[in-house]
XYZ file of C-alpha atoms in Angstrom:
533
model
C 32.745 -12.043 15.549
C 32.775 -13.899 12.371
C 30.171 -15.414 10.065
C 30.844 -19.393 9.064
C 31.998 -17.903 5.864
C 34.630 -16.042 7.500
C 33.057 -12.397 7.072
C 33.620 -10.045 9.689
C 30.235 -9.509 11.795
C 29.021 -5.802 12.682
C 29.593 -5.401 16.380
C 26.993 -2.529 16.241
C 24.746 -3.100 13.562
C 23.392 -5.528 11.293
C 25.072 -8.219 9.238
C 28.698 -8.058 8.203
C 31.160 -4.916 7.798
C 31.571 -5.932 3.940
C 27.745 -5.782 3.185
C 27.191 -2.334 4.732
C 25.756 0.543 2.727
C 28.611 2.885 1.367
C 29.881 4.738 -2.035
C 26.956 5.454 -4.175
C 24.548 3.429 -2.771
C 24.651 5.708 0.376
C 25.099 8.707 -1.972
C 21.490 7.721 -3.397
C 19.940 6.785 -0.455
C 20.873 10.098 1.405
C 19.743 12.138 -1.908
C 15.929 10.100 -1.525
C 15.943 10.889 2.207
C 16.546 14.418 1.682
C 13.989 14.827 -1.195
C 11.378 12.679 1.360
C 12.086 14.726 4.610
C 13.432 18.340 3.393
C 15.277 20.422 6.110
C 16.822 17.217 7.828
C 20.341 17.201 9.030
C 21.585 14.236 7.156
C 25.458 14.582 8.587
C 26.861 11.325 8.788
C 27.935 9.476 12.560
C 30.125 6.864 12.743
C 30.248 4.122 15.240
C 32.848 4.013 18.118
C 35.521 1.112 17.771
C 34.443 -1.589 20.049
C 38.549 -1.177 21.898
C 37.173 2.668 23.027
C 34.256 1.457 24.628
C 34.367 1.845 28.642
C 32.758 -1.502 29.340
C 32.531 -2.650 33.426
C 34.776 -5.279 34.345
C 32.869 -8.956 34.653
C 31.258 -9.293 37.863
C 31.580 -13.203 37.979
C 34.575 -15.710 37.284
C 33.609 -19.195 36.013
C 34.539 -22.664 37.708
C 37.456 -24.092 36.295
C 35.041 -26.796 34.211
C 33.401 -23.796 32.374
C 36.292 -21.374 31.580
C 36.710 -23.021 28.180
C 33.352 -22.196 27.445
C 32.939 -18.428 28.467
C 34.668 -15.272 27.037
C 35.284 -11.856 28.213
C 36.345 -9.929 25.021
C 35.833 -7.045 24.737
C 34.293 -6.858 21.491
C 32.240 -10.411 22.240
C 30.786 -8.478 25.337
C 30.022 -5.265 23.466
C 28.332 -7.435 20.172
C 25.991 -9.408 22.775
C 24.954 -6.463 24.831
C 21.792 -5.542 22.480
C 19.800 -6.948 19.555
C 19.199 -5.176 16.237
C 16.266 -3.277 16.972
C 16.409 0.696 15.787
C 17.351 1.865 19.353
C 19.825 -0.810 19.869
C 21.673 0.320 16.677
C 21.441 4.173 17.692
C 22.495 3.260 21.109
C 25.549 1.455 20.170
C 26.584 4.191 17.486
C 26.565 6.599 20.841
C 28.776 3.875 22.727
C 25.928 3.706 24.989
C 26.261 -0.089 26.343
C 24.732 0.188 29.986
C 23.845 -3.506 30.347
C 26.552 -5.422 28.966
C 26.865 -8.982 29.941
C 29.522 -10.018 32.338
C 30.344 -13.207 30.570
C 29.420 -14.925 26.973
C 29.197 -18.785 27.201
C 29.613 -20.861 24.154
C 28.290 -24.585 24.987
C 29.318 -27.134 22.514
C 27.084 -29.636 23.734
C 23.857 -30.004 25.478
C 25.981 -31.173 28.551
C 27.245 -27.824 28.325
C 24.218 -25.834 28.134
C 22.787 -27.971 31.432
C 25.889 -27.307 33.405
C 26.561 -23.845 32.581
C 22.674 -23.226 33.932
C 23.658 -25.526 36.778
C 26.208 -22.836 37.906
C 24.309 -19.959 37.165
C 21.409 -21.219 39.290
C 23.836 -21.805 42.029
C 25.067 -18.542 42.399
C 22.227 -16.081 41.211
C 23.685 -15.359 37.687
C 20.959 -14.308 35.167
C 21.292 -16.250 31.869
C 20.062 -14.747 28.598
C 19.647 -17.215 25.602
C 21.112 -15.661 22.302
C 21.001 -17.396 18.758
C 21.662 -15.304 15.837
C 21.183 -11.983 18.517
C 18.763 -10.827 15.640
C 16.315 -9.568 18.500
C 14.501 -6.160 17.386
C 12.431 -6.351 20.795
C 14.922 -6.156 23.967
C 14.882 -9.906 24.097
C 18.543 -10.626 24.373
C 19.778 -7.607 26.482
C 20.877 -8.243 29.849
C 18.558 -5.265 31.016
C 17.213 -6.204 34.585
C 16.245 -4.327 37.705
C 16.792 -7.341 39.697
C 19.803 -8.027 42.177
C 21.544 -10.679 39.940
C 25.154 -11.554 41.159
C 25.848 -10.975 37.429
C 24.942 -11.885 33.560
C 26.180 -14.300 30.848
C 24.650 -14.587 27.768
C 24.251 -18.213 26.600
C 25.524 -18.351 22.517
C 23.880 -21.437 21.202
C 25.811 -21.164 17.930
C 27.842 -23.790 18.303
C 25.277 -25.938 18.512
C 24.850 -25.884 14.766
C 24.512 -29.471 13.076
C 21.477 -31.300 11.115
C 21.740 -34.625 13.798
C 19.246 -36.701 11.448
C 17.042 -36.739 8.294
C 14.175 -39.149 8.251
C 13.658 -39.006 4.519
C 10.458 -41.481 4.828
C 8.675 -38.603 7.127
C 10.501 -35.887 5.827
C 11.687 -34.188 8.799
C 15.196 -33.604 10.350
C 16.637 -32.836 14.020
C 18.414 -29.898 14.124
C 20.294 -28.716 16.954
C 19.076 -24.659 18.001
C 21.970 -22.987 17.095
C 22.137 -23.673 13.780
C 21.607 -20.614 11.393
C 19.566 -20.198 8.661
C 21.753 -20.474 5.753
C 23.939 -23.467 7.330
C 20.499 -25.510 7.922
C 19.560 -25.153 4.435
C 23.296 -25.967 3.267
C 23.102 -29.318 5.425
C 19.236 -30.227 3.787
C 20.557 -29.377 0.080
C 22.046 -32.817 -0.864
C 18.586 -34.385 0.131
C 16.810 -32.236 -1.949
C 14.705 -31.268 0.820
C 14.022 -27.435 2.505
C 12.735 -26.018 5.734
C 11.305 -23.308 3.563
C 11.688 -20.563 6.402
C 13.287 -17.612 5.315
C 12.377 -14.553 7.587
C 14.225 -11.498 6.424
C 16.643 -12.214 9.726
C 17.499 -15.522 7.850
C 21.183 -14.989 7.231
C 21.742 -14.141 10.806
C 19.043 -15.910 12.956
C 18.995 -19.273 14.474
C 16.547 -22.237 14.168
C 16.426 -22.088 18.319
C 15.656 -18.409 18.010
C 12.811 -18.394 15.395
C 11.144 -21.304 17.783
C 11.614 -19.239 21.134
C 10.207 -16.040 19.099
C 7.384 -17.678 16.905
C 8.993 -16.276 14.176
C 7.324 -15.851 10.557
C 8.957 -16.961 7.456
C 8.897 -17.256 3.589
C 5.128 -18.279 3.236
C 2.554 -15.607 3.185
C -0.032 -18.104 3.552
C -0.531 -21.331 5.068
C 3.082 -22.183 6.681
C 3.427 -18.444 7.705
C 4.904 -19.298 11.347
C 7.543 -21.661 12.526
C 4.936 -23.325 14.921
C 3.506 -25.008 11.417
C 6.733 -26.555 10.804
C 7.545 -27.930 14.457
C 7.395 -31.979 15.091
C 8.836 -31.997 18.548
C 11.395 -30.246 20.750
C 13.646 -30.704 23.183
C 14.585 -28.311 26.317
C 16.845 -27.946 28.665
C 16.267 -25.899 32.094
C 17.634 -25.221 35.883
C 15.295 -28.370 36.715
C 16.071 -30.628 34.164
C 15.717 -31.776 30.177
C 12.564 -32.677 28.457
C 11.690 -33.436 25.027
C 8.500 -33.680 23.264
C 7.085 -37.005 21.557
C 7.625 -36.873 17.511
C 3.597 -36.947 16.099
C 2.164 -35.405 12.918
C -0.311 -34.281 15.312
C -2.010 -35.153 18.719
C -5.280 -34.212 20.767
C -3.662 -35.570 23.980
C -4.078 -32.351 26.331
C -2.296 -29.075 26.028
C 0.696 -29.272 23.796
C 4.260 -29.135 25.306
C 5.511 -27.543 22.359
C 3.008 -25.015 22.255
C 4.316 -24.076 25.959
C 7.791 -23.424 24.756
C 6.968 -22.132 21.163
C 7.427 -18.319 21.920
C 8.524 -18.571 25.522
C 11.913 -16.292 24.491
C 14.212 -18.205 26.584
C 12.122 -17.642 30.086
C 11.225 -21.220 30.775
C 14.017 -23.184 29.272
C 16.650 -23.265 26.985
C 15.684 -25.109 23.550
C 18.305 -27.086 22.370
C 16.922 -29.181 19.533
C 14.020 -29.861 17.305
C 12.442 -32.176 14.771
C 11.076 -29.974 11.928
C 9.141 -30.568 9.555
C 10.867 -30.390 5.932
C 9.311 -30.228 2.056
C 10.622 -30.872 -1.030
C 12.381 -27.980 -2.755
C 9.848 -26.559 -5.368
C 10.294 -26.501 -8.918
C 7.244 -24.995 -10.342
C 6.824 -20.905 -9.930
C 4.517 -18.442 -11.005
C 4.431 -14.896 -10.381
C 3.000 -11.598 -10.847
C 2.497 -7.955 -9.531
C -1.420 -6.130 -9.501
C -1.612 -2.576 -9.653
C -4.738 -1.037 -8.111
C -6.041 2.584 -8.139
C -7.075 2.424 -4.676
C -6.083 0.746 -1.499
C -9.411 0.036 -0.108
C -9.874 -2.213 -3.627
C -6.430 -3.734 -3.234
C -7.415 -4.741 0.357
C -10.357 -6.482 -0.587
C -8.794 -8.259 -3.577
C -6.191 -9.650 -1.443
C -8.835 -10.737 1.333
C -10.316 -12.574 -1.374
C -7.185 -14.029 -2.873
C -6.642 -15.544 0.677
C -9.872 -16.912 1.171
C -10.011 -18.596 -2.065
C -7.810 -21.268 -0.743
C -5.515 -20.984 -3.438
C -2.579 -20.554 -0.820
C 0.072 -18.433 -2.598
C 3.230 -18.371 -1.063
C 3.626 -14.810 -1.684
C 0.918 -12.381 -1.436
C 2.369 -9.232 0.036
C 0.401 -6.186 -0.561
C 2.273 -2.761 -0.647
C 0.622 0.487 -0.210
C 1.397 3.618 -2.827
C 3.994 4.795 -0.490
C 5.713 1.692 0.505
C 5.373 0.598 -3.490
C 7.180 3.770 -4.220
C 9.925 3.734 -1.867
C 10.615 0.088 -1.608
C 9.936 -1.580 -4.982
C 10.408 1.608 -7.208
C 6.751 1.450 -8.736
C 4.690 4.816 -8.620
C 0.645 3.651 -8.626
C -2.379 5.065 -7.014
C -3.272 2.448 -4.608
C -1.283 -0.125 -4.220
C 0.958 -3.254 -5.347
C 0.129 -6.705 -4.630
C 2.983 -9.146 -5.378
C 1.675 -12.528 -6.063
C 3.563 -15.880 -6.237
C 2.829 -19.269 -6.456
C 5.472 -22.322 -6.014
C 5.241 -26.264 -5.602
C 7.598 -28.960 -6.022
C 4.694 -31.212 -7.096
C 2.449 -29.970 -10.083
C 2.583 -26.356 -12.427
C 1.133 -23.495 -10.374
C -0.062 -21.329 -13.467
C -3.653 -22.343 -12.904
C -3.825 -20.662 -8.937
C -1.855 -17.930 -10.313
C -4.771 -17.351 -13.266
C -7.600 -17.769 -10.858
C -5.839 -15.175 -8.219
C -5.651 -12.848 -10.934
C -9.133 -12.963 -12.236
C -10.151 -12.212 -8.475
C -7.963 -9.502 -8.497
C -9.382 -7.962 -11.783
C -12.814 -8.257 -9.854
C -11.689 -5.540 -7.889
C -9.932 -3.474 -10.527
C -6.500 -5.111 -10.215
C -4.399 -4.750 -13.489
C -1.985 -7.409 -13.484
C 1.315 -6.538 -14.828
C 3.475 -8.773 -17.635
C 7.157 -8.572 -16.942
C 7.397 -10.389 -20.429
C 5.719 -7.996 -22.403
C 7.591 -5.103 -21.021
C 5.068 -2.834 -19.351
C 6.679 -1.738 -16.236
C 9.627 -2.947 -14.090
C 9.415 -6.158 -12.088
C 8.076 -5.058 -8.892
C 8.260 -8.238 -7.390
C 11.954 -8.757 -7.786
C 12.611 -4.794 -6.775
C 10.913 -5.457 -4.211
C 12.674 -8.715 -3.073
C 15.790 -7.093 -3.374
C 14.874 -3.915 -1.451
C 13.513 -6.294 1.439
C 17.130 -8.135 1.996
C 18.942 -4.597 2.069
C 16.353 -3.162 4.465
C 18.491 -3.837 7.599
C 21.564 -2.282 6.155
C 19.707 0.524 4.500
C 18.171 1.049 8.191
C 21.358 1.146 9.794
C 22.840 3.860 7.213
C 20.083 5.903 7.831
C 20.250 5.843 11.623
C 23.811 7.295 10.955
C 22.475 10.033 9.016
C 19.841 10.435 12.329
C 16.713 9.495 10.207
C 14.296 7.906 12.871
C 13.232 4.439 10.718
C 11.582 1.408 11.843
C 8.608 -0.845 11.464
C 5.682 -1.807 13.591
C 4.077 -5.344 12.797
C 0.701 -6.471 14.001
C -2.061 -8.883 12.951
C -6.050 -8.230 12.891
C -9.015 -9.640 11.543
C -10.416 -8.543 8.362
C -13.531 -6.724 9.816
C -11.182 -4.240 11.869
C -8.107 -3.383 9.602
C -10.057 -0.461 8.116
C -10.203 0.781 11.616
C -6.748 0.153 12.593
C -5.289 0.927 9.773
C -6.723 4.358 10.177
C -6.053 4.775 13.932
C -2.277 3.699 13.472
C -1.529 6.212 10.309
C -3.073 8.906 12.575
C -1.399 8.136 15.528
C 2.231 7.624 14.034
C 1.649 10.897 11.919
C 0.729 12.703 14.967
C 3.364 11.580 16.848
C 5.873 12.320 14.026
C 4.625 15.895 13.888
C 5.078 16.559 17.715
C 8.609 14.650 18.254
C 9.887 14.806 14.649
C 8.304 17.842 12.668
C 8.053 15.757 9.253
C 8.020 11.855 8.395
C 5.914 9.286 6.360
C 3.998 6.493 7.266
C 3.713 3.275 4.776
C 1.716 0.072 5.267
C 2.248 -3.489 3.584
C 0.874 -6.667 4.076
C 3.519 -9.574 5.311
C 0.852 -12.641 5.759
C -2.228 -12.679 5.431
C -4.803 -15.795 6.767
C -8.565 -16.469 5.553
C -9.669 -14.017 8.865
C -7.006 -11.256 8.615
C -3.953 -9.432 7.736
C -0.666 -8.722 9.288
C -0.033 -5.486 8.460
C 3.736 -4.028 8.605
C 3.841 -0.074 9.042
C 6.929 1.849 8.109
C 8.033 5.167 9.660
C 10.757 7.418 8.162
C 10.995 10.622 10.248
C 13.681 13.466 10.404
C 15.438 13.044 13.771
C 17.504 14.813 15.757
C 21.240 13.467 16.396
C 21.136 12.539 20.306
C 17.449 12.384 20.507
C 16.549 9.850 17.951
C 16.310 6.919 20.977
C 13.566 9.468 22.523
C 11.896 10.050 19.522
C 11.610 6.622 18.398
C 10.302 5.790 21.944
C 7.678 8.195 21.916
C 6.883 7.046 18.114
C 6.636 3.648 19.461
C 4.448 4.165 22.408
C 1.945 6.123 20.185
C 1.542 3.104 17.686
C 1.544 0.331 20.298
C -1.218 2.079 22.262
C -3.103 2.742 18.793
C -2.604 -1.411 17.861
C -4.055 -2.646 21.324
C -6.988 0.088 21.263
C -7.837 -1.055 18.113
C -8.088 -4.787 18.458
C -4.496 -5.376 16.888
C -1.959 -8.002 18.438
C 1.344 -5.951 19.819
C 3.368 -8.381 17.710
C 2.827 -10.985 14.793
C 6.256 -12.462 14.712
C 8.991 -10.050 16.406
C 8.393 -11.422 20.134
C 7.263 -10.002 23.072
C 10.809 -9.059 24.968
C 11.216 -6.373 27.074
C 9.990 -3.571 24.826
C 6.540 -4.931 24.081
C 5.927 -6.055 27.754
C 3.791 -3.132 29.074
C 1.642 -3.898 25.852
C 1.558 -7.863 25.782
C 0.415 -7.566 29.867
C -2.830 -5.946 28.959
C -3.348 -7.837 25.583
C -3.135 -11.347 27.534
C -5.863 -12.620 30.167
C -5.215 -12.293 33.430
C -5.611 -15.788 34.148
C -3.313 -16.718 31.755
C -0.636 -14.520 33.216
C -1.133 -16.313 36.724
C -0.795 -19.827 34.808
C 2.169 -18.550 32.931
C 3.978 -17.247 35.886
C 3.174 -20.673 37.882
C 4.796 -22.404 35.146
C 7.821 -20.298 35.161
C 7.952 -20.683 39.254
C 7.902 -24.796 38.401
C 10.599 -24.792 35.920
C 13.142 -21.702 36.807
C 12.374 -21.686 40.540
C 15.594 -19.352 40.890
C 14.278 -16.893 38.334
C 17.594 -16.598 36.244
C 16.184 -17.346 32.727
C 15.993 -14.207 30.811
C 14.386 -12.383 33.483
C 11.956 -9.293 32.196
C 10.485 -10.822 29.330
C 7.091 -11.949 29.120
C 6.908 -11.625 33.023
C 8.060 -9.569 35.670
C 11.382 -10.322 37.469
C 11.370 -12.747 40.284
C 14.125 -11.082 42.296
C-alpha cells in the first residue's frame, strides 16, 4: 500500500514507513519513558513481515464482472484487518490477525459500489466500508459473531475527486474516498478550504469523517464535520439517495443527520456537497500559563462563552504540557489562536487574554523571548503522536487517549472520577503510570476533555491491560454524565457503553431504519447495533 506521493504505508501501524520513529528520536523517547515509568521493561519488539502471517484463504470468489475490483493480496488483507487503535497496533505486532477480510474491493465508480453491495446481499457476505482506515474503535475490523459467507472490505479511496466547485455559494461536491491532503490540494487553486484538520487528516477520508462525525481543526464554532455538510449522497442495498442542497431547512428530521455518524451501517456515503471557507490570511496566537488547573478551566469557559470563537482554544493540564509541549507550569497552559480570511483578529485575542488575566493567567509573548512557543511545540507533538504511540507500543508501554464531552457544571466531578478510575486501574494492572488531561474542543455549555494514559506494560499482556483500563475509564465517563465518544465514533469497542447512553426508543427506531435500508444485515455488522444474523 502506498500514498498518493508514492510513500509506502505501514501495514501494521500509523502512517508511512519512512516517517516511523527511529534513531535519536526513538532513543530520546525511550529515555523519557524510562524516567517517567522507572522499572519498565522497554525491550523493543519488531512487527512481523506481512508475508510471514498465516492468513486463512479467502472464503468467497467474486463474480467475473467484479473480479477486477477485488483483491486478495496478502499484505492488502493484513493491512485492512484492523484500524489504528492501540490494541490494533499491538495485535499486529504480535501477528494476531483473527478477523481478516476475505477480499478488499476497490470500487472506481458509484455503480461499482452498488454492484458490490448487490453481490454481497445475494450471497450473505458482510461488507465493511473503509476510507483511510484510521478508526480507533474497531469500526473497520470485520469482527462478527454472525454466520456470514465471508467478509469484504469496501475500500473507497479510488473515489477521490472534487467533482464540482460552486464559487458563488462557496461549496464543493466531493467524492467520499478523498483523503485530506488530496482534498485540500484540489481546492487550493480556488483559494478555498474545507478547513477540517483532524489529527488523522493525512490518512483519513471525507466519507470517514462524515460516517464518524469527526472533530476537526476548530476548537470552537465549526468543531464537527456536521457543521460543514450541505448535502450527502449514499448508496445501500435498497438503492441510492441524495439530500437536497440547502443552507438550512426545517422540513422534518434531516436525512443528512441520519447518515452522519452511521458508521457504514445504513449505507455507503459516496459523495457530499461541503461548505467551504476562504483561506485565512490574518492570524494571532498566544499561550497562557496558569498556576492552578481550576483557574485555567474557569478562564477557558469565560473565553468560549464570550462569543469570540477562537480557532484554537486547547487547554493542557500540567502533565500534558510538560510531556507534549515541553513547558513546566503549575496548573496548565491554554493555547489560544484566532484566524480570519476577512479581517484582523488581534482585538479578539486581546479580549481573550484580558479574560485569562482575570483568572490569574499569564500570557506568554514569544517575541519577547520569555519562554519557548508552547503552541508550536504542541502542534509538532500533536502531529507526531500517532507515530510516537506506535513506537511506545513496540516497547510495551500502554499508551492511549479517551475522549468525551460534558457540561461545565459536571466537569470537575467527571475529571476527578476519570482520573481516579484511570489511576486505580493503572495501579492494579500495570503498577505505574500517569494520567493527563487536555481540552480538544470547547463549547459555551461544556468542554471536550481528552484523557491520556501512559503506563508500564508487560509484553504479551498489553492488550489485556489496555482493555481493563479502557473499561474502567468508560464506566466512569458514563456514570458521571459524559459521552462515550466526542469524535472517535462508536465502532465495536464502544458499543457496550453506547447502548447505555442512547434512549431505548431511539435504539428501536435505529434498528427499524437498519432493517428498512439493509434487510440482509450485511453493512458493518455489530457497529451501533447488534448483528441481525
